[in-house]
Amino acid sequence: MALFQEVDYHQMTMEGVAARARVGKSTVYRWWSTKASLVIDAVDVALTAMRQGPIEVTGDSATVVRELVRRIVEAVASPAGRMIAAVSGDLRNDLAGQRQLAAMLGPHRAAGSSIVYALISRGDLPHDLDADLMLDLIAGTVLSRILLGRHPTPALVDQLTDLVLEGRLPRLSS
Amino acid sequence: MALFQEVDYHQMTMEGVAARARVGKSTVYRWWSTKASLVIDAVDVALTAMRQGPIEVTGDSATVVRELVRRIVEAVASPAGRMIAAVSGDLRNDLAGQRQLAAMLGPHRAAGSSIVYALISRGDLPHDLDADLMLDLIAGTVLSRILLGRHPTPALVDQLTDLVLEGRLPRLSS
């Protein structure tokens, strides 16, 4: 976890992890057969540590959606979130790793989906909304910005909130 | 370029590139000081080779937008597109590489922006649309799907087209 704050995926090595944990390299390999596998587990721990308690779906829908968007932006832009894009580049020929990544992300995404479903059941969002794709729209947009070196701003949270609530396409701020 | 079809970013090495090009490793390093730098240039060549000629903004806007979305989906889902996410994991502490990536992607994104601006000038899209963020919405959504191991479908192209044209949030197909 400490290494996450310092290095990128490429610079992270099993040797480096072993040294930081003051164990032998073979000990690290006993638990994780690949670097990707280790990083996916570490991302899981980091995302879990970032959890901020449930979003209460009681107030107005704008407040709820903005908080959901804000948390997704925060998670994707975090060191752990950025590792997800990096590790994916290591999984093209690693089916077990692909499955591990999808299984790891599932519960974290479910936290977001449950909010979307609560908003649907209140009638704040369309009953046949593709909640899963909705989350990809939000998370993916942030990811795309980050890949291009642009850190997400509060204005981006507003733009994505308006998109979810009103289908309002993003406008240039005046 | 041949290696792109076979290996993921992690498996690609300067040694492997040198061997395939039948040159010495030092020759590769003479042109590219890092693997990231080499891959970014290769992605540029691959994306350029994928170009399919201009999209004529003459027909109905749905046709134009669908074609734009289709091309973005195709580019992001291609081996070159997937390399972009992977290489980004290598750039956290490499400012020159970050700049190289942004500079490389600029012209490819401009091809998409020009279509969006043409649609704006015809009145098919709002005059104050954030064209750049619009492209991130499309490309990022596809990227997010791919990271989760789900290959984009024709239905996704339809869903994103409806979002751009009508602000219609993605629905579950019935």
XYZ file of C-alpha atoms in Angstrom:
348
model
C 0.000 0.000 0.000
C 2.867 2.361 0.791
C 4.407 1.686 -2.606
C 1.134 2.739 -4.286
C 1.783 6.265 -3.108
C 5.257 6.390 -4.613
C 5.638 4.398 -7.780
C 3.650 3.581 -10.874
C 2.657 0.086 -11.867
C 5.718 -0.427 -14.013
C 8.104 0.589 -11.248
C 6.441 -1.719 -8.748
C 8.279 -5.030 -8.522
C 7.907 -8.178 -6.469
C 11.426 -7.458 -5.159
C 10.363 -3.993 -4.070
C 7.281 -5.308 -2.305
C 9.344 -7.975 -0.546
C 11.935 -5.435 0.586
C 9.301 -3.061 1.926
C 7.528 -5.897 3.744
C 10.881 -7.196 5.052
C 10.239 -10.701 3.768
C 11.907 -12.799 1.096
C 10.752 -12.626 -2.483
C 9.650 -16.257 -2.276
C 7.237 -15.329 0.516
C 5.571 -12.772 -1.741
C 5.352 -15.307 -4.568
C 3.815 -17.845 -2.203
C 0.767 -15.577 -1.889
C 0.699 -13.959 -5.330
C 1.998 -15.713 -8.386
C 2.023 -12.534 -10.463
C 2.501 -8.832 -9.872
C -0.940 -8.218 -11.397
C -2.534 -10.507 -8.831
C -0.818 -8.720 -5.952
C -1.780 -5.281 -7.274
C -5.430 -6.294 -7.766
C -5.618 -7.420 -4.122
C -3.937 -4.200 -2.997
C -6.393 -2.113 -5.040
C -9.212 -3.989 -3.295
C -7.816 -3.083 0.137
C -7.298 0.543 -0.905
C -10.809 0.942 -2.354
C -12.304 -0.679 0.758
C -10.361 1.708 2.991
C -11.749 4.642 0.977
C -15.384 3.650 1.656
C -17.229 6.490 3.332
C -20.337 4.821 4.681
C -23.626 4.451 2.822
C -25.145 7.331 0.870
C -28.565 7.989 2.375
C -31.149 8.140 -0.389
C -33.461 10.420 1.538
C -32.806 13.976 0.398
C -33.310 15.517 -3.017
C -32.023 13.482 -5.934
C -29.483 16.121 -7.011
C -27.681 15.832 -3.678
C -27.652 12.039 -3.843
C -26.414 11.891 -7.449
C -23.753 14.530 -6.855
C -22.419 12.576 -3.864
C -22.396 9.353 -5.899
C -20.542 11.054 -8.761
C -18.118 12.701 -6.342
C -17.218 9.363 -4.778
C -16.727 7.664 -8.142
C -14.488 10.531 -9.287
C -12.498 10.284 -6.068
C -12.047 6.512 -6.370
C -11.046 6.517 -10.050
C -8.617 9.404 -9.549
C -6.985 7.812 -6.499
C -3.661 5.932 -6.758
C -5.642 2.680 -6.479
C -8.004 3.693 -9.270
C -5.145 4.576 -11.550
C -3.536 1.202 -10.885
C -6.634 -0.469 -12.365
C -5.960 0.977 -15.815
C -2.302 0.046 -15.541
C -2.878 -3.522 -14.417
C -5.306 -4.097 -17.268
C -2.348 -3.708 -19.609
C -0.878 -6.761 -17.978
C -3.880 -9.037 -18.364
C -4.387 -9.494 -22.083
C -3.048 -13.046 -21.989
C -3.889 -13.709 -18.330
C -7.452 -15.035 -18.060
C -7.142 -15.764 -14.333
C -6.039 -12.176 -13.774
C -8.935 -10.830 -15.843
C -11.344 -12.830 -13.714
C -9.666 -11.702 -10.515
C -9.959 -8.048 -11.563
C -13.638 -8.357 -12.487
C -14.413 -10.234 -9.252
C -12.547 -7.651 -7.185
C -14.327 -4.696 -8.774
C -17.790 -6.272 -8.509
C -18.552 -5.403 -4.866
C -17.143 -1.885 -5.238
C -19.366 -1.266 -8.256
C -22.341 -2.788 -6.411
C -22.114 -0.007 -3.843
C -22.715 2.464 -6.687
C -25.379 0.370 -8.396
C -27.414 0.151 -5.189
C -27.673 3.953 -5.104
C -28.774 4.070 -8.739
C -31.412 1.399 -8.076
C -32.658 3.287 -5.008
C -33.055 6.413 -7.184
C -34.882 4.360 -9.823
C -37.276 2.951 -7.235
C -38.038 6.482 -6.013
C -38.850 7.441 -9.603
C -35.921 9.862 -9.826
C -34.335 7.934 -12.682
C -35.999 5.975 -15.538
C -37.217 2.492 -14.538
C -35.366 0.825 -17.423
C -32.071 2.684 -16.917
C -28.965 0.602 -17.634
C -27.427 1.205 -14.200
C -24.259 -0.651 -15.022
C -23.593 1.397 -18.139
C -24.467 4.553 -16.201
C -21.600 3.767 -13.802
C -19.278 3.135 -16.759
C -20.234 6.523 -18.195
C -19.208 8.270 -14.999
C -16.111 6.229 -14.139
C -14.959 6.000 -17.754
C -15.184 9.736 -18.360
C -13.005 10.379 -15.325
C -10.567 7.686 -16.403
C -10.305 9.163 -19.890
C -9.531 12.616 -18.445
C -6.857 11.175 -16.202
C -5.167 9.260 -19.029
C -4.852 12.599 -20.797
C -3.235 14.119 -17.723
C -6.178 16.272 -16.718
C -7.166 15.952 -13.096
C -10.939 15.941 -12.502
C -12.396 19.223 -11.237
C -15.529 20.100 -9.205
C -16.995 21.385 -12.496
C -16.702 17.853 -13.891
C -18.736 16.535 -10.942
C -21.442 19.103 -11.753
C -21.405 18.235 -15.457
C -21.746 14.514 -14.792
C -24.473 15.109 -12.188
C -26.492 17.129 -14.721
C -25.999 14.395 -17.291
C -27.340 11.697 -14.961
C -30.264 13.723 -13.637
C -31.395 15.641 -16.688
C -29.675 14.003 -19.640
C -27.999 17.368 -20.040
C -24.947 17.057 -22.286
C -21.826 18.697 -20.846
C -21.602 22.427 -21.558
C -18.652 24.754 -21.544
C -18.741 26.748 -18.360
C -19.472 30.408 -19.073
C 3.334 -3.125 -34.691
C 3.386 -6.902 -35.080
C 4.073 -7.304 -31.362
C 0.949 -5.265 -30.584
C -1.137 -8.090 -31.974
C 0.503 -10.678 -29.743
C 1.555 -9.389 -26.379
C 0.315 -7.015 -23.738
C 2.204 -3.966 -22.604
C 3.952 -5.758 -19.792
C 5.181 -8.547 -22.071
C 6.535 -6.083 -24.609
C 10.248 -5.469 -24.036
C 12.926 -3.441 -25.774
C 14.752 -6.752 -26.337
C 11.670 -8.218 -28.005
C 11.263 -5.196 -30.262
C 14.945 -5.307 -31.213
C 14.762 -9.029 -31.999
C 11.664 -8.613 -34.157
C 13.204 -5.664 -36.000
C 16.486 -7.581 -36.373
C 18.518 -4.775 -34.878
C 20.543 -4.472 -31.713
C 18.935 -3.298 -28.512
C 21.133 -0.198 -28.573
C 19.613 0.782 -31.916
C 16.139 0.727 -30.383
C 17.331 2.777 -27.420
C 18.920 5.291 -29.774
C 15.428 6.197 -31.014
C 13.370 5.621 -27.878
C 14.827 6.065 -24.425
C 11.910 4.267 -22.747
C 9.468 1.529 -23.619
C 6.627 3.965 -22.976
C 8.016 6.352 -25.566
C 8.293 3.591 -28.163
C 4.762 2.342 -27.480
C 3.269 5.838 -27.703
C 4.852 6.290 -31.149
C 3.595 2.860 -32.215
C 0.064 3.687 -31.018
C 0.253 6.841 -33.140
C 1.131 4.834 -36.242
C -1.595 2.280 -35.515
C -4.300 4.900 -34.945
C -3.243 6.722 -38.124
C -3.446 3.484 -40.108
C -6.987 2.947 -38.786
C -8.212 6.295 -40.125
C -11.102 5.786 -42.491
C -11.362 9.070 -44.305
C -13.443 12.036 -43.203
C -17.008 11.624 -41.976
C -19.192 13.704 -44.278
C -21.456 15.899 -42.208
C -24.165 16.054 -44.860
C -26.763 13.434 -43.985
C -29.024 13.250 -40.959
C -27.361 13.843 -37.625
C -28.134 10.348 -36.299
C -26.088 8.776 -39.084
C -23.181 11.133 -38.502
C -23.140 10.673 -34.724
C -23.487 6.899 -34.986
C -20.504 6.767 -37.351
C -18.451 8.982 -35.036
C -19.319 6.801 -32.036
C -18.604 3.637 -34.013
C -15.135 4.853 -34.949
C -14.292 5.893 -31.393
C -15.447 2.501 -30.102
C -13.341 0.763 -32.745
C -10.234 2.810 -31.935
C -10.475 2.434 -28.159
C -11.152 -1.314 -28.402
C -8.262 -1.914 -30.814
C -4.911 -3.282 -29.612
C -3.502 0.240 -29.972
C -6.328 1.744 -27.922
C -5.809 -0.768 -25.157
C -2.106 0.048 -25.072
C -2.981 3.639 -24.156
C -4.474 2.592 -20.815
C -1.518 0.307 -20.165
C 1.161 2.860 -20.984
C -0.494 5.412 -18.719
C 0.446 3.138 -15.829
C 4.030 3.729 -16.746
C 3.939 7.518 -16.784
C 3.156 8.593 -13.256
C 6.713 9.760 -12.659
C 7.558 10.439 -16.323
C 6.530 13.979 -17.235
C 8.104 13.799 -20.698
C 6.117 10.647 -21.381
C 2.883 12.259 -20.173
C 3.486 15.157 -22.556
C 4.326 12.799 -25.407
C 1.084 10.861 -24.855
C -1.063 14.001 -24.749
C 0.662 15.416 -27.849
C 0.222 12.133 -29.712
C -3.464 11.838 -28.900
C -4.238 15.469 -29.752
C -4.539 15.129 -33.554
C -6.519 11.879 -33.278
C -8.986 13.533 -30.922
C -9.157 16.584 -33.192
C -10.599 14.383 -35.930
C -13.495 13.620 -33.594
C -13.828 17.182 -32.310
C -14.156 18.533 -35.846
C -17.227 16.347 -36.399
C -18.784 17.526 -33.140
C -18.133 21.165 -34.087
C -19.647 20.603 -37.539
C -22.778 19.203 -35.873
C -22.872 22.187 -33.509
C -22.625 24.642 -36.405
C -25.541 22.882 -38.141
C -27.571 23.288 -34.960
C -27.741 19.542 -34.341
C -25.956 19.842 -31.005
C -26.068 22.660 -28.406
C -23.881 25.665 -29.257
C -22.141 25.591 -25.874
C -21.506 21.841 -25.828
C -18.217 20.816 -24.202
C -16.985 18.872 -27.254
C -13.861 17.683 -25.537
C -15.760 16.218 -22.587
C -18.276 14.717 -25.007
C -15.436 12.724 -26.585
C -14.235 11.648 -23.135
C -17.746 10.428 -22.341
C -17.765 8.192 -25.391
C -14.162 6.984 -25.299
C -14.114 6.628 -21.523
C -17.269 4.532 -21.391
C -15.800 2.112 -23.911
C -12.527 2.030 -22.010
C -14.294 1.284 -18.746
C -16.183 -1.625 -20.357
C -12.964 -3.037 -21.763
C -11.120 -2.828 -18.449
C -13.902 -4.980 -17.016
C -13.455 -7.512 -19.788
C -16.647 -6.690 -21.662
C -16.158 -6.129 -25.363
C -18.257 -3.268 -26.775
C -21.371 -4.336 -28.688
C -23.442 -2.680 -31.454
C -26.042 -1.999 -28.740
C -23.455 0.138 -26.948
C -22.982 2.216 -30.105
C -26.747 2.794 -30.219
C -26.888 3.701 -26.537
C -24.057 6.227 -26.843
C -25.547 7.681 -30.044
C -28.881 8.242 -28.276
C -27.056 9.855 -25.376
C -25.234 12.328 -27.629
C -28.234 13.173 -29.802
C -31.066 13.173 -27.316
C -29.485 13.209 -23.890
C -31.160 9.844 -23.496
C -29.621 7.943 -20.596
C -28.712 4.345 -21.464
C -31.614 1.924 -21.133
C -31.675 -1.820 -20.727
C -32.550 -3.357 -24.058
C -35.963 -5.003 -23.881
